Structures are given as C-alpha cells and as structure tokens.
XYZ file of C-alpha atoms in Angstrom:
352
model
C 82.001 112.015 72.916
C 82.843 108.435 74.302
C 79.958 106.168 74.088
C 78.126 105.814 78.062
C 79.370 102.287 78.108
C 82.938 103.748 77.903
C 82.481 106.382 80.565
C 81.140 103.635 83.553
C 84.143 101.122 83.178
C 86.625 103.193 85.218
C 83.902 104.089 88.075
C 82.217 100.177 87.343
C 86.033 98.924 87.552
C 86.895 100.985 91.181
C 83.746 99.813 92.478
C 84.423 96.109 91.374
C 88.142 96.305 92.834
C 87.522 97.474 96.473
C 84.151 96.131 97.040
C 82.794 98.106 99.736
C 79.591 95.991 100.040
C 81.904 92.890 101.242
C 82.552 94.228 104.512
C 79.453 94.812 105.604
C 78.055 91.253 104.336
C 81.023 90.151 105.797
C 80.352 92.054 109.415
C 76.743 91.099 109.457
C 77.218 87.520 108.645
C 80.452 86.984 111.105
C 78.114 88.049 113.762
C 75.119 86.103 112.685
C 77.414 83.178 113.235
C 79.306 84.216 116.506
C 76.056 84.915 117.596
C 74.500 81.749 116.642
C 77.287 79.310 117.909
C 77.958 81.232 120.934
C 77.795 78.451 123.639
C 79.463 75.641 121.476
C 82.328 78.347 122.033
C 81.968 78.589 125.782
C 81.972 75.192 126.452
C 85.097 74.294 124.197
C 86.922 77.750 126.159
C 85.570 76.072 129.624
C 87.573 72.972 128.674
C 90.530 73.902 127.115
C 91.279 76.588 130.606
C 90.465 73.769 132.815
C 94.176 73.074 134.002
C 94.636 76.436 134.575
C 91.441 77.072 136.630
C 91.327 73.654 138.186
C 94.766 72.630 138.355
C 93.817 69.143 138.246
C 94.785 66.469 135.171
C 91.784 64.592 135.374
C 89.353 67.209 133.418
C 85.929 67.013 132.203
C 84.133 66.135 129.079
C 82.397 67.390 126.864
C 79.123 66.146 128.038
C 80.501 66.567 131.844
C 81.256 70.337 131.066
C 77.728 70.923 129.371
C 76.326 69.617 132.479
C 78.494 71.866 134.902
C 77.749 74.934 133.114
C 73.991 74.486 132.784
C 73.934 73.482 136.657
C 75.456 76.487 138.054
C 75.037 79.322 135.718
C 72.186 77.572 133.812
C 71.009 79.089 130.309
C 72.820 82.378 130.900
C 76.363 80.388 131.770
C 76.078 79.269 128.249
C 76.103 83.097 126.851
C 78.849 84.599 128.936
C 80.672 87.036 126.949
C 78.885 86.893 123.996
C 78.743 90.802 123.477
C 82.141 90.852 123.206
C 82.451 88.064 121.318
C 79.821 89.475 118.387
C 81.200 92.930 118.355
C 84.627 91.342 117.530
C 82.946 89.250 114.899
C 81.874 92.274 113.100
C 85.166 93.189 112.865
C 86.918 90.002 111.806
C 83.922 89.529 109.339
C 83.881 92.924 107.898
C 87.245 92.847 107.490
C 88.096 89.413 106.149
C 85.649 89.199 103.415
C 86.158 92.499 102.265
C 89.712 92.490 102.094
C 89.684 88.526 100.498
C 87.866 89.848 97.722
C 89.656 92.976 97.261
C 93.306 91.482 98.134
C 92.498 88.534 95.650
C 91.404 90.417 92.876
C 94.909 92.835 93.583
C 97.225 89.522 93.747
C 95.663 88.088 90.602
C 96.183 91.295 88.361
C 99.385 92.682 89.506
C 101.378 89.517 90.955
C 99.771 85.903 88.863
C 102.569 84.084 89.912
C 100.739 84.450 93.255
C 97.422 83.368 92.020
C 94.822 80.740 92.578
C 95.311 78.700 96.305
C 97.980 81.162 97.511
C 95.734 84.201 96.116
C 93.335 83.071 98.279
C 95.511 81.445 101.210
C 97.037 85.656 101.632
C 93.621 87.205 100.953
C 92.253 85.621 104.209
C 95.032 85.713 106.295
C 95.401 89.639 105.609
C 91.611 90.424 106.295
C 92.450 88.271 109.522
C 94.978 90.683 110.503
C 93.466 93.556 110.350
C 90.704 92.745 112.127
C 92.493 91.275 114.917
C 93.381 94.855 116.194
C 89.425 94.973 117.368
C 88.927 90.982 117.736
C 91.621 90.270 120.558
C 90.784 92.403 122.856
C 87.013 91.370 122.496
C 88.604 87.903 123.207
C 90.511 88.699 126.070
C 86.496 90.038 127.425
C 84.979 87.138 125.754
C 87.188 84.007 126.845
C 87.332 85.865 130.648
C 83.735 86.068 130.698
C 83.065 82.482 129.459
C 85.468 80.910 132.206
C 84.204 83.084 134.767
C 80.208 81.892 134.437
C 77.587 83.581 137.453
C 79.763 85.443 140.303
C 78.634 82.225 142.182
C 80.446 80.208 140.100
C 83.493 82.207 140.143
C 84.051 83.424 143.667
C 83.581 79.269 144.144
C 86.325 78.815 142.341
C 89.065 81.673 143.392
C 87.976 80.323 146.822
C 89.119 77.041 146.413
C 92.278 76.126 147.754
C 93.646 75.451 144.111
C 96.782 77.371 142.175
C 94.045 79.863 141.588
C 93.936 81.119 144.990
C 97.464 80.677 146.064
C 98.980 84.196 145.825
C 97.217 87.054 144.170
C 93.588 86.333 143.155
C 93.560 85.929 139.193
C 91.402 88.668 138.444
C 87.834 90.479 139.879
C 84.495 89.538 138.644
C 83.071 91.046 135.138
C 79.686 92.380 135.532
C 79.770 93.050 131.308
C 81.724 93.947 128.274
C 82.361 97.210 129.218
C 83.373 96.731 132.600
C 85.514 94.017 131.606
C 87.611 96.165 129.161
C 88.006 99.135 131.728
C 89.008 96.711 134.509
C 91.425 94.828 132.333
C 92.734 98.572 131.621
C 92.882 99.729 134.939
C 95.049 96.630 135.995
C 97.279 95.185 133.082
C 97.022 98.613 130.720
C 96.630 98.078 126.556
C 99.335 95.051 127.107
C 96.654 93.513 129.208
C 93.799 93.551 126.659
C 95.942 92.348 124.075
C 97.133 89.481 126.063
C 98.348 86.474 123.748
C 98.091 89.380 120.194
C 101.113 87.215 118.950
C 99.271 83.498 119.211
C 96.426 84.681 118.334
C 97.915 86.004 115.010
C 99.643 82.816 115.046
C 96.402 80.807 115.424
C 93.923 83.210 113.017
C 96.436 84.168 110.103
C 97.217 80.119 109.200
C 93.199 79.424 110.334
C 91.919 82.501 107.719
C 93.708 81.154 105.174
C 93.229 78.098 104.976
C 89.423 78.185 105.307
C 89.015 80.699 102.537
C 91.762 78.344 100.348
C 89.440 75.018 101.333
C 86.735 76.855 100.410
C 87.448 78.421 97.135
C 89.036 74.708 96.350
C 85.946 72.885 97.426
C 84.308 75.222 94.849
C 86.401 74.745 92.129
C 86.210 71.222 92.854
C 82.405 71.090 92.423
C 82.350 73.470 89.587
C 84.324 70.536 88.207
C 82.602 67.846 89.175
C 79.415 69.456 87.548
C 81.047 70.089 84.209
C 81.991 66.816 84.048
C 79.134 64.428 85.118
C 76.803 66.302 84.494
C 77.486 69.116 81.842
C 73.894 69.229 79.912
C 71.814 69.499 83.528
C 70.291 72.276 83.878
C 69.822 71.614 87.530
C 70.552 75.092 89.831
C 72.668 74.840 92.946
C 71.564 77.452 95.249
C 74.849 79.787 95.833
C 73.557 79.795 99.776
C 72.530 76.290 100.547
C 76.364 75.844 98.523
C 77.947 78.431 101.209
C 76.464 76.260 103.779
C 77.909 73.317 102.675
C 81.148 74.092 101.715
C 81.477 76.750 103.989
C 80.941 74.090 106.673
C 83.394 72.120 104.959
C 86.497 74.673 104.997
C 85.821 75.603 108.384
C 85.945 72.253 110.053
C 89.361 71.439 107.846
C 90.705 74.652 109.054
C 89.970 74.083 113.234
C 90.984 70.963 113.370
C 94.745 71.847 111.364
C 95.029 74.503 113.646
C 93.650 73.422 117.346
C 97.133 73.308 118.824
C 97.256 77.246 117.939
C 93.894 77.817 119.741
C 94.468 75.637 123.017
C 97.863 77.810 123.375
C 95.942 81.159 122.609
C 93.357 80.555 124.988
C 95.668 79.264 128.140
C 97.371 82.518 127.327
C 94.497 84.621 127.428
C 93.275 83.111 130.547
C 96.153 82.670 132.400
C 96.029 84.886 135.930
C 99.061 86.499 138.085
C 99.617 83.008 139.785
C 99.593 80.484 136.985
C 101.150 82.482 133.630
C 103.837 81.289 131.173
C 106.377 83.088 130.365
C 105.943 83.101 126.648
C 104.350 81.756 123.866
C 107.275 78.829 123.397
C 107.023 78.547 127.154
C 103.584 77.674 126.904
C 104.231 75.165 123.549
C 107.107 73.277 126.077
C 104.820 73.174 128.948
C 101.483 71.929 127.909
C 103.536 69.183 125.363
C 105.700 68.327 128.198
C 102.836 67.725 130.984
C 99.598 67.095 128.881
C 101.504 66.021 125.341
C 99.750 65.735 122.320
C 96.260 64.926 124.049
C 97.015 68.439 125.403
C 97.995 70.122 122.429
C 94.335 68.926 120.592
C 92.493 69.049 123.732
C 88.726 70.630 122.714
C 89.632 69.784 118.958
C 85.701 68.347 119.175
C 84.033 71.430 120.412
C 86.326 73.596 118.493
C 85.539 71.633 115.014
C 81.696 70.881 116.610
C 81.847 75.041 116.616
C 83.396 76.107 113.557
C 81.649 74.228 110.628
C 78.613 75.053 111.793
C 79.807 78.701 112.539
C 81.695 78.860 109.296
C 78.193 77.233 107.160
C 76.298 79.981 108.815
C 79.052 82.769 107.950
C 79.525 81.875 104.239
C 75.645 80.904 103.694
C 74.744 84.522 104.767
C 77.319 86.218 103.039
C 76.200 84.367 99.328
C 72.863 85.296 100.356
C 73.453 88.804 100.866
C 75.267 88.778 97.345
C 72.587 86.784 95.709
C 70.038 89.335 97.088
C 71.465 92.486 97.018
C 74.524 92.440 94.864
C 72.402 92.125 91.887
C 69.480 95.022 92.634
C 72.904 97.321 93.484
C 74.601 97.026 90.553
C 71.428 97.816 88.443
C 71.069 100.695 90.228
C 74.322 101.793 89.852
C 74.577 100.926 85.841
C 71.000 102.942 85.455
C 72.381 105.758 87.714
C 75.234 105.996 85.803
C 73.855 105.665 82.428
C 70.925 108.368 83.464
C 73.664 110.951 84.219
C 75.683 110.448 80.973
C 72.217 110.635 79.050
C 71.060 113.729 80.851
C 74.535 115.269 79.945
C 74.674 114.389 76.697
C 71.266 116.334 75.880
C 72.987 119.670 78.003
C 76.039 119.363 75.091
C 73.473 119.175 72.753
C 70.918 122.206 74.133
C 74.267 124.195 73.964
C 75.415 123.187 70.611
C-alpha cells in the first residue's frame, strides 16, 4: 500500500487547483470595500451624470457636489444604493479572486507561453466576467439610486424645466433595492436592468486585469527589491499591511487607465427616455465632441480617490483571510486526511 503522503496529493492537488476558499475571501472582502467606500462612489456617479440630469456645461466640483448632497439628502444622500451596490460586490469579489487564482494556476500549467503578466492580466478579466452577470444589474439599482438622492431631491429635479422633464419623465422614484429591480422590470424588461452590459464589460474586463497584473507586478517588484538590498534581513512584511499597499497601488493605476470606460458606462446607465444615446460609439462621439477630453476623464479624481482606497481595503482583507485561515484549513485537512488513511490502514491489517 502507497505511503499516506502518496494518497493526499491528488485530493491536496484538486483542492489547491480550484480553491474554493478564494471566493468567499474574495466575496467578503469586495463587500467590505464597496461597503466601506460607498459615498466616495456616489459622489464621483453624481458628477459624472451631471450633463445628463442637469443639462448644463458648467458642472460642479468635487467639493461643490459633497456640499449639494449633504445639504439635501444629508448623511443618508451619501449611502443611496449601497445595498445594491454590496450585494454586487459579493459577486464580483467572489468571483474574481476565485477564478484569478484558479484561472492562473490553469494558464501557467497547461498554456506557459501565456504565463506571468498575461496569466494574470486573463485571470482577472475572466473572474470580472462572470461576475458581471449579478454586478450590472446591481449597478443599474446602484448608480439610479445614487443620482436620484431623497424623493425631495429628485421630484426637484424631474420638475425642473431641464431635458429631464421635456417629454416622458426619466424614470419613478426608488424607495429600495428591491423595488428598484422590479420597477426597472416592469418598464424596460431584463434589457432594462442590463442597461450599458457591453461598456460595462468594456470598462471592468481591461480594469480587472490590469489591477490584478499591477498588483502581482508590484509584488514581484518588491520581492525583488528585498532580495536585493536587503537579502540577510530578517525583517517580516506583513502579507496584509502589503495588500494594503500595493493593493492601493494597482487599483489607482487601473481607474485612472480606464476612466473614459467608466464616464461612458455610467451616462449609459443613467441615461432616461428623453436624453439616451443611441449606442455605445454614439455615446464615445458625443461626449468627445461636446465635453472632449475633459469629458472623457471627467470624475477621474473621485473615481481614483475611490478605488485605491477600495482596492487597499479589498486586497488587505483578502491576505488577511489567507494569513488567518488558509493556514488552520489546510492543517485540518492534511490531519483529516492522514487520520483516515491511518485508521484504514489498521482495518487491512485487523483483516490480514
């Protein structure tokens, strides 16, 4: 009989290859952050929609904006659609970091042509996609939600005489997530809730992967650095307070490279019956053609002011979980595993 080292590699190998355990450190840590970051997120969807809503090309800051929302919708403007926003977090997270480490670890065996940056550059951008079946729709709820504010603030703005109101009103009032997604039903069906799918694949699958490339980069890079200035310390890094750095790091990269993506996604998403494009080129021609580039990288600040924090959070709770957790599970699963193959080697034996 094989030796009980030689019996766990198959099972140790499966569990090592699909690693389960990602996706929910990945869930719980993508909502930590969405959670966390929530009205950095509002305020940059407040002024990238503010040509739509307003109509008007001389918009508010950043600092203007914080002000508006705080004075009429106060602390709760700031949190608008934030269940939405966390449940598709989950998703995204759950699905990203499982599916990086599992994708990656598939590339690197089977195609290593593919390997290191574009290993990890297709890793994110498929656990991007396949969350994005649960996250747009969440956006749709969320971004609606954020724009809307208190039903105040909203029924102050449809009854403005402003693009808004001429014609069809954009769309009712959302009292919460789930009346949101059964109102967005009701009136625009599943195309309605998946308004903007396409630029918002086109915005997440580059934004994924570079942020997970960046970041496995930066790592390399400071494995380097520490092997070569300072290769006799015996000075720990913490993996998490690392994560938060670097993590930080990728994320902010990542936004900024890809803002034009977002401000088209989000004028897509928000767009009513009155004041639509026609298309996601439509919208590329319009917005360059009227705003230009100050148009094309307008909320770049909020959007980068959101993401490294968001994305320090994200990848500082995900090391910790695998720091704290990882490490007791595989013991237990080695001792499990071991028990059983010495409990059934001493049955072979009673019956010999």
């Amino acid at each position: 009989m094989p030796p009980a080292s030689s019996q766990m590699e198959p099972t140790s190998s499966s569990n090592q290859f699909f690693v389960w355990r990602e996706f929910l450190w990945g869930a719980l840590a993508g909502a930590f952050g969405e959670g966390m970051m929530h009205p950095v997120d509002t305020v940059k969807t407040r002024i990238q929609s503010q040509a739509i809503l307003s109509g008007s090309q001389n918009q508010k800051s950043i600092l203007q904006m914080v002000r508006a929302v705080w004075v009429a919708d106060g602390l709760q403007g700031f949190y608008r659609g934030v269940a939405p926003g966390v449940t598709g977090s989950l998703a995204t997270g759950a699905t990203y970091f499982g599916f990086i480490e599992s994708t990656k670890k598939w590339i690197e065996e089977t195609h290593p042509s593919l390997g290191g940056h574009w290993a990890h550059f297709i890793s994110g951008a498929v656990g991007d996609t396949l969350g994005s079946f649960v996250y747009v729709p969440c956006e749709v709820m969320k971004q609606r939600m954020q724009v809307q504010g208190s039903k105040t603030s909203w029924n102050s703005i449809v009854g403005k005489d402003t693009p808004v109101k001429s014609g069809v009103a954009m769309y009712g009032y959302y009292t919460g997530m789930f009346q949101a997604g059964c109102s967005i039903w009701r009136e625009q069906g599943l195309s309605g809730l998946y308004t903007g799918y396409w630029s918002t694949l086109a915005r997440d699958v580059p934004f994924a992967g570079l942020m997970v490339m960046f970041y496995e980069a930066l790592k390399g890079m400071t494995e380097y650095g520490k092997q070569r200035w300072i290769p006799n310390s015996d000075h720990y890094v913490n993996s998490s307070f690392e994560g938060l750095v670097l993590g930080g790091l990728a994320g902010g990269f990542a936004a900024y490279l890809t803002t034009p993506l977002d401000v088209i996604k989000t004028r897509m998403q928000v767009q009513g019956s009155t004041v639509s494009y026609k298309g996601w080129l439509d919208a590329v021609h319009r917005i360059w053609m009227i705003e230009g580039a100050k148009g094309m990288f307008r909320g770049s600040i909020p959007r980068i002011t959101w993401y490294i924090p968001a994305s320090a959070l994200t990848f500082m709770a995900v090391e910790f979980l695998r720091d704290h957790f990882n490490g007791k599970l595989d013991n237990d699963f080695t001792e499990e595993v071991a028990s059983l193959s010495i409990e059934k080697k001493e049955s072979i034996r009673e019956v010999a």
